[in-house]
PDB file of C-alpha atoms in Angstrom:
ATOM      1  CA  MET A   1      -3.919 -24.199  15.692  1.00 41.00           C
ATOM      2  CA  HIS A   2      -0.347 -22.940  16.007  1.00 43.00           C
ATOM      3  CA  ASP A   3       0.307 -23.541  12.285  1.00 49.00           C
ATOM      4  CA  GLY A   4      -2.885 -21.654  11.427  1.00 45.00           C
ATOM      5  CA  VAL A   5      -1.797 -18.622  13.443  1.00 38.00           C
ATOM      6  CA  ILE A   6       1.636 -18.624  11.797  1.00 42.00           C
ATOM      7  CA  CYS A   7       0.018 -18.951   8.371  1.00 45.00           C
ATOM      8  CA  MET A   8      -2.371 -16.070   9.153  1.00 44.00           C
ATOM      9  CA  ILE A   9       0.476 -13.835  10.346  1.00 41.00           C
ATOM     10  CA  SER A  10       2.493 -14.688   7.238  1.00 49.00           C
ATOM     11  CA  PHE A  11      -0.512 -14.006   4.997  1.00 49.00           C
ATOM     12  CA  VAL A  12      -1.208 -10.623   6.639  1.00 45.00           C
ATOM     13  CA  SER A  13       2.475  -9.744   6.377  1.00 44.00           C
ATOM     14  CA  GLU A  14       2.581 -10.635   2.649  1.00 51.00           C
ATOM     15  CA  ILE A  15      -0.580  -8.689   1.850  1.00 44.00           C
ATOM     16  CA  THR A  16       0.572  -5.713   3.909  1.00 40.00           C
ATOM     17  CA  SER A  17       3.954  -5.679   2.173  1.00 41.00           C
ATOM     18  CA  ALA A  18       2.321  -5.902  -1.245  1.00 41.00           C
ATOM     19  CA  LEU A  19      -0.043  -3.055  -0.419  1.00 36.00           C
ATOM     20  CA  MET A  20       2.628  -0.816   1.005  1.00 36.00           C
ATOM     21  CA  THR A  21       4.616  -1.157  -2.226  1.00 34.00           C
ATOM     22  CA  PHE A  22       1.843   0.682  -4.065  1.00 33.00           C
ATOM     23  CA  VAL A  23       0.541   3.098  -1.437  1.00 34.00           C
ATOM     24  CA  VAL A  24       0.958   6.819  -1.926  1.00 33.00           C
ATOM     25  CA  ALA A  25      -1.854   7.917   0.393  1.00 39.00           C
ATOM     26  CA  SER A  26      -3.973   5.992   2.843  1.00 45.00           C
ATOM     27  CA  GLY A  27      -7.298   5.999   4.567  1.00 51.00           C
ATOM     28  CA  LEU A  28     -10.578   7.628   3.831  1.00 52.00           C
ATOM     29  CA  PRO A  29     -10.861  11.118   2.390  1.00 49.00           C
ATOM     30  CA  ALA A  30     -11.080  13.788   5.095  1.00 47.00           C
ATOM     31  CA  GLY A  31     -14.687  14.267   6.213  1.00 50.00           C
ATOM     32  CA  ALA A  32     -15.906  11.159   4.393  1.00 55.00           C
ATOM     33  CA  GLU A  33     -18.945   9.438   5.845  1.00 65.00           C
ATOM     34  CA  ASP A  34     -19.780   6.767   3.291  1.00 86.00           C
ATOM     35  CA  MET A  35     -17.882   5.405   0.326  1.00 90.00           C
ATOM     36  CA  ALA A  36     -19.095   2.897  -2.283  1.00 93.00           C
ATOM     37  CA  LEU A  37     -16.604   1.385  -4.713  1.00 94.00           C
ATOM     38  CA  GLU A  38     -17.019  -0.909  -7.707  1.00 96.00           C
ATOM     39  CA  GLY A  39     -14.345  -3.462  -8.580  1.00 95.00           C
ATOM     40  CA  ARG A  40     -13.679  -7.041  -7.530  1.00 95.00           C
ATOM     41  CA  CYS A  41     -12.142  -9.245  -4.915  1.00 96.00           C
ATOM     42  CA  ILE A  42      -8.955 -10.805  -6.264  1.00 94.00           C
ATOM     43  CA  TYR A  43      -6.531 -13.335  -4.814  1.00 92.00           C
ATOM     44  CA  ALA A  44      -3.142 -14.614  -5.933  1.00 89.00           C
ATOM     45  CA  PRO A  45      -3.236 -18.247  -7.124  1.00 89.00           C
ATOM     46  CA  LYS A  46      -0.733 -19.257  -4.436  1.00 86.00           C
ATOM     47  CA  TYR A  47      -3.467 -18.829  -1.798  1.00 84.00           C
ATOM     48  CA  THR A  48      -5.656 -21.623  -3.209  1.00 82.00           C
ATOM     49  CA  GLU A  49      -3.809 -24.028  -0.887  1.00 84.00           C
ATOM     50  CA  LEU A  50      -5.376 -22.213   2.063  1.00 83.00           C
ATOM     51  CA  LEU A  51      -8.856 -22.942   0.703  1.00 80.00           C
ATOM     52  CA  LYS A  52      -8.089 -26.650   0.525  1.00 81.00           C
ATOM     53  CA  ARG A  53      -7.265 -26.710   4.237  1.00 85.00           C
ATOM     54  CA  GLY A  54     -10.817 -25.728   5.130  1.00 83.00           C
ATOM     55  CA  ASP A  55      -9.902 -23.104   7.724  1.00 89.00           C
ATOM     56  CA  HIS A  56      -9.939 -20.090   5.359  1.00 91.00           C
ATOM     57  CA  SER A  57     -12.820 -18.448   3.527  1.00 91.00           C
ATOM     58  CA  PHE A  58     -12.250 -15.917   0.734  1.00 93.00           C
ATOM     59  CA  ALA A  59     -14.942 -13.299   0.078  1.00 93.00           C
ATOM     60  CA  LEU A  60     -16.428 -13.018  -3.406  1.00 93.00           C
ATOM     61  CA  CYS A  61     -17.303  -9.452  -4.276  1.00 96.00           C
ATOM     62  CA  ASP A  62     -17.737  -6.857  -6.989  1.00 96.00           C
ATOM     63  CA  SER A  63     -18.197  -3.892  -4.646  1.00 97.00           C
ATOM     64  CA  VAL A  64     -17.267  -2.652  -1.213  1.00 97.00           C
ATOM     65  CA  SER A  65     -18.906   0.006   0.905  1.00 96.00           C
ATOM     66  CA  ILE A  66     -17.304   1.769   3.827  1.00 95.00           C
ATOM     67  CA  LYS A  67     -19.613   3.471   6.303  1.00 95.00           C
ATOM     68  CA  LEU A  68     -18.697   5.538   9.333  1.00 92.00           C
ATOM     69  CA  ARG A  69     -21.282   5.324  12.114  1.00 89.00           C
ATOM     70  CA  GLY A  70     -20.048   7.271  15.111  1.00 89.00           C
ATOM     71  CA  GLU A  71     -16.991   5.451  16.439  1.00 92.00           C
ATOM     72  CA  THR A  72     -17.780   2.338  14.367  1.00 94.00           C
ATOM     73  CA  THR A  73     -16.686   1.727  10.785  1.00 96.00           C
ATOM     74  CA  ILE A  74     -18.499  -0.869   8.686  1.00 96.00           C
ATOM     75  CA  ILE A  75     -16.754  -2.399   5.674  1.00 97.00           C
ATOM     76  CA  ASP A  76     -19.155  -4.469   3.556  1.00 97.00           C
ATOM     77  CA  PHE A  77     -17.958  -6.643   0.666  1.00 97.00           C
ATOM     78  CA  ALA A  78     -20.897  -7.489  -1.604  1.00 96.00           C
ATOM     79  CA  ARG A  79     -21.659  -9.262  -4.839  1.00 95.00           C
ATOM     80  CA  GLU A  80     -24.397  -8.251  -7.270  1.00 93.00           C
ATOM     81  CA  GLY A  81     -27.362 -10.572  -6.915  1.00 90.00           C
ATOM     82  CA  TRP A  82     -26.092 -11.962  -3.591  1.00 89.00           C
ATOM     83  CA  GLY A  83     -25.913  -8.916  -1.382  1.00 92.00           C
ATOM     84  CA  SER A  84     -23.401  -8.841   1.440  1.00 94.00           C
ATOM     85  CA  SER A  85     -20.855 -11.663   1.438  1.00 94.00           C
ATOM     86  CA  LEU A  86     -18.653 -10.385   4.269  1.00 96.00           C
ATOM     87  CA  GLN A  87     -19.198  -7.439   6.587  1.00 97.00           C
ATOM     88  CA  LEU A  88     -16.677  -6.300   9.187  1.00 97.00           C
ATOM     89  CA  ARG A  89     -17.144  -3.770  11.966  1.00 97.00           C
ATOM     90  CA  GLY A  90     -14.523  -2.053  14.034  1.00 97.00           C
ATOM     91  CA  THR A  91     -12.622   1.090  14.847  1.00 96.00           C
ATOM     92  CA  MET A  92     -10.528   3.027  12.325  1.00 94.00           C
ATOM     93  CA  ASP A  93      -7.113   4.440  13.124  1.00 93.00           C
ATOM     94  CA  GLY A  94      -5.806   6.172  10.006  1.00 90.00           C
ATOM     95  CA  SER A  95      -5.822   3.611   7.198  1.00 91.00           C
ATOM     96  CA  LYS A  96      -6.274   0.587   9.522  1.00 96.00           C
ATOM     97  CA  MET A  97      -9.391  -0.815  11.131  1.00 97.00           C
ATOM     98  CA  SER A  98      -9.272  -3.145  14.118  1.00 98.00           C
ATOM     99  CA  VAL A  99     -12.028  -5.698  13.525  1.00 98.00           C
ATOM    100  CA  SER A 100     -14.332  -6.444  16.459  1.00 97.00           C
ATOM    101  CA  GLU A 101     -17.317  -8.064  14.688  1.00 97.00           C
ATOM    102  CA  ILE A 102     -17.974 -10.050  11.539  1.00 97.00           C
ATOM    103  CA  SER A 103     -21.166 -10.894   9.651  1.00 95.00           C
ATOM    104  CA  ILE A 104     -21.134 -13.545   6.953  1.00 92.00           C
ATOM    105  CA  ARG A 105     -23.720 -13.431   4.143  1.00 88.00           C
ATOM    106  CA  GLY A 106     -26.106 -11.207   6.084  1.00 79.00           C
ATOM    107  CA  HIS A 107     -26.190 -13.202   9.326  1.00 88.00           C
ATOM    108  CA  GLU A 108     -26.096 -11.513  12.707  1.00 91.00           C
ATOM    109  CA  PRO A 109     -22.730  -9.983  13.636  1.00 92.00           C
ATOM    110  CA  ALA A 110     -20.514 -12.106  15.893  1.00 94.00           C
ATOM    111  CA  PRO A 111     -17.329 -11.271  17.803  1.00 96.00           C
ATOM    112  CA  ALA A 112     -14.152 -11.551  15.724  1.00 96.00           C
ATOM    113  CA  ARG A 113     -10.611 -10.249  15.680  1.00 97.00           C
ATOM    114  CA  GLY A 114      -8.544  -9.023  12.791  1.00 97.00           C
ATOM    115  CA  GLU A 115      -7.532  -6.044  10.724  1.00 98.00           C
ATOM    116  CA  CYS A 116      -8.530  -4.191   7.573  1.00 97.00           C
ATOM    117  CA  ARG A 117      -6.407  -1.760   5.592  1.00 96.00           C
ATOM    118  CA  ILE A 118      -7.524   0.837   3.088  1.00 94.00           C
ATOM    119  CA  ALA A 119      -4.929   2.047   0.627  1.00 92.00           C
ATOM    120  CA  LEU A 120      -4.921   4.352  -2.369  1.00 86.00           C
ATOM    121  CA  ARG A 121      -2.688   3.448  -5.279  1.00 80.00           C
ATOM    122  CA  GLU A 122      -0.995   6.170  -7.274  1.00 71.00           C
ATOM    123  CA  ASN A 123      -3.627   5.745 -10.005  1.00 75.00           C
ATOM    124  CA  ASP A 124      -6.394   6.777  -7.565  1.00 78.00           C
ATOM    125  CA  ARG A 125      -7.757   3.257  -7.134  1.00 85.00           C
ATOM    126  CA  HIS A 126      -8.583   2.032  -3.649  1.00 91.00           C
ATOM    127  CA  ILE A 127      -7.457  -1.319  -2.300  1.00 93.00           C
ATOM    128  CA  VAL A 128      -9.340  -2.702   0.717  1.00 96.00           C
ATOM    129  CA  THR A 129      -7.834  -5.762   2.393  1.00 95.00           C
ATOM    130  CA  CYS A 130      -9.244  -7.511   5.462  1.00 97.00           C
ATOM    131  CA  LEU A 131      -8.329 -10.583   7.451  1.00 96.00           C
ATOM    132  CA  ALA A 132     -10.413 -11.607  10.446  1.00 97.00           C
ATOM    133  CA  GLN A 133     -10.835 -14.730  12.552  1.00 95.00           C
ATOM    134  CA  LYS A 134     -13.981 -16.143  14.060  1.00 94.00           C
ATOM    135  CA  ARG A 135     -13.994 -19.508  15.848  1.00 91.00           C
ATOM    136  CA  GLY A 136     -10.749 -20.665  14.218  1.00 90.00           C
ATOM    137  CA  ILE A 137     -11.788 -19.770  10.660  1.00 91.00           C
ATOM    138  CA  SER A 138      -9.921 -16.989   8.831  1.00 94.00           C
ATOM    139  CA  PHE A 139     -12.051 -14.777   6.598  1.00 95.00           C
ATOM    140  CA  VAL A 140     -10.185 -12.911   3.866  1.00 95.00           C
ATOM    141  CA  ALA A 141     -11.212 -10.118   1.496  1.00 96.00           C
ATOM    142  CA  ASN A 142      -8.898  -8.368  -0.968  1.00 96.00           C
ATOM    143  CA  PHE A 143     -10.780  -5.776  -3.025  1.00 96.00           C
ATOM    144  CA  GLU A 144      -9.337  -3.712  -5.866  1.00 94.00           C
ATOM    145  CA  GLN A 145     -11.328  -0.795  -7.257  1.00 93.00           C
ATOM    146  CA  ALA A 146     -12.065  -0.885 -11.002  1.00 89.00           C
ATOM    147  CA  TRP A 147     -10.438   1.591 -13.372  1.00 79.00           C
ATOM    148  CA  ASN A 148     -12.561   4.698 -13.858  1.00 64.00           C
TER     149      ASN A 148
END
């Protein structure tokens, strides 16, 4: 378990560093309630080793929606024809969301811990990256908005 935690921290650190290299503004637009973005979930080839270990699951998606419901934010990664593949709920603080619940492929939400970040690249494309853990499994989503 200790190696898994170190790997998760390293992974979050790498993704965060990569995102921060491109960020010029962060978070949701002021006054936004819902946002739906088209694009895809993408992952660097070096992370395929994590899949082989069996303690990581990478979301497949071609869209992400972000919904604000009172104090709760819902980030839903979906794939056409499948529906929701990974949904995370939590509390936003600027461009970061602390994950408190996770729902996998439309199942009931369950307690989880983790973090999501929403970033805006200088070319006005959103990047949404999440990493959450539930019962020792790390769930990862790295969405990049399509060019308009």
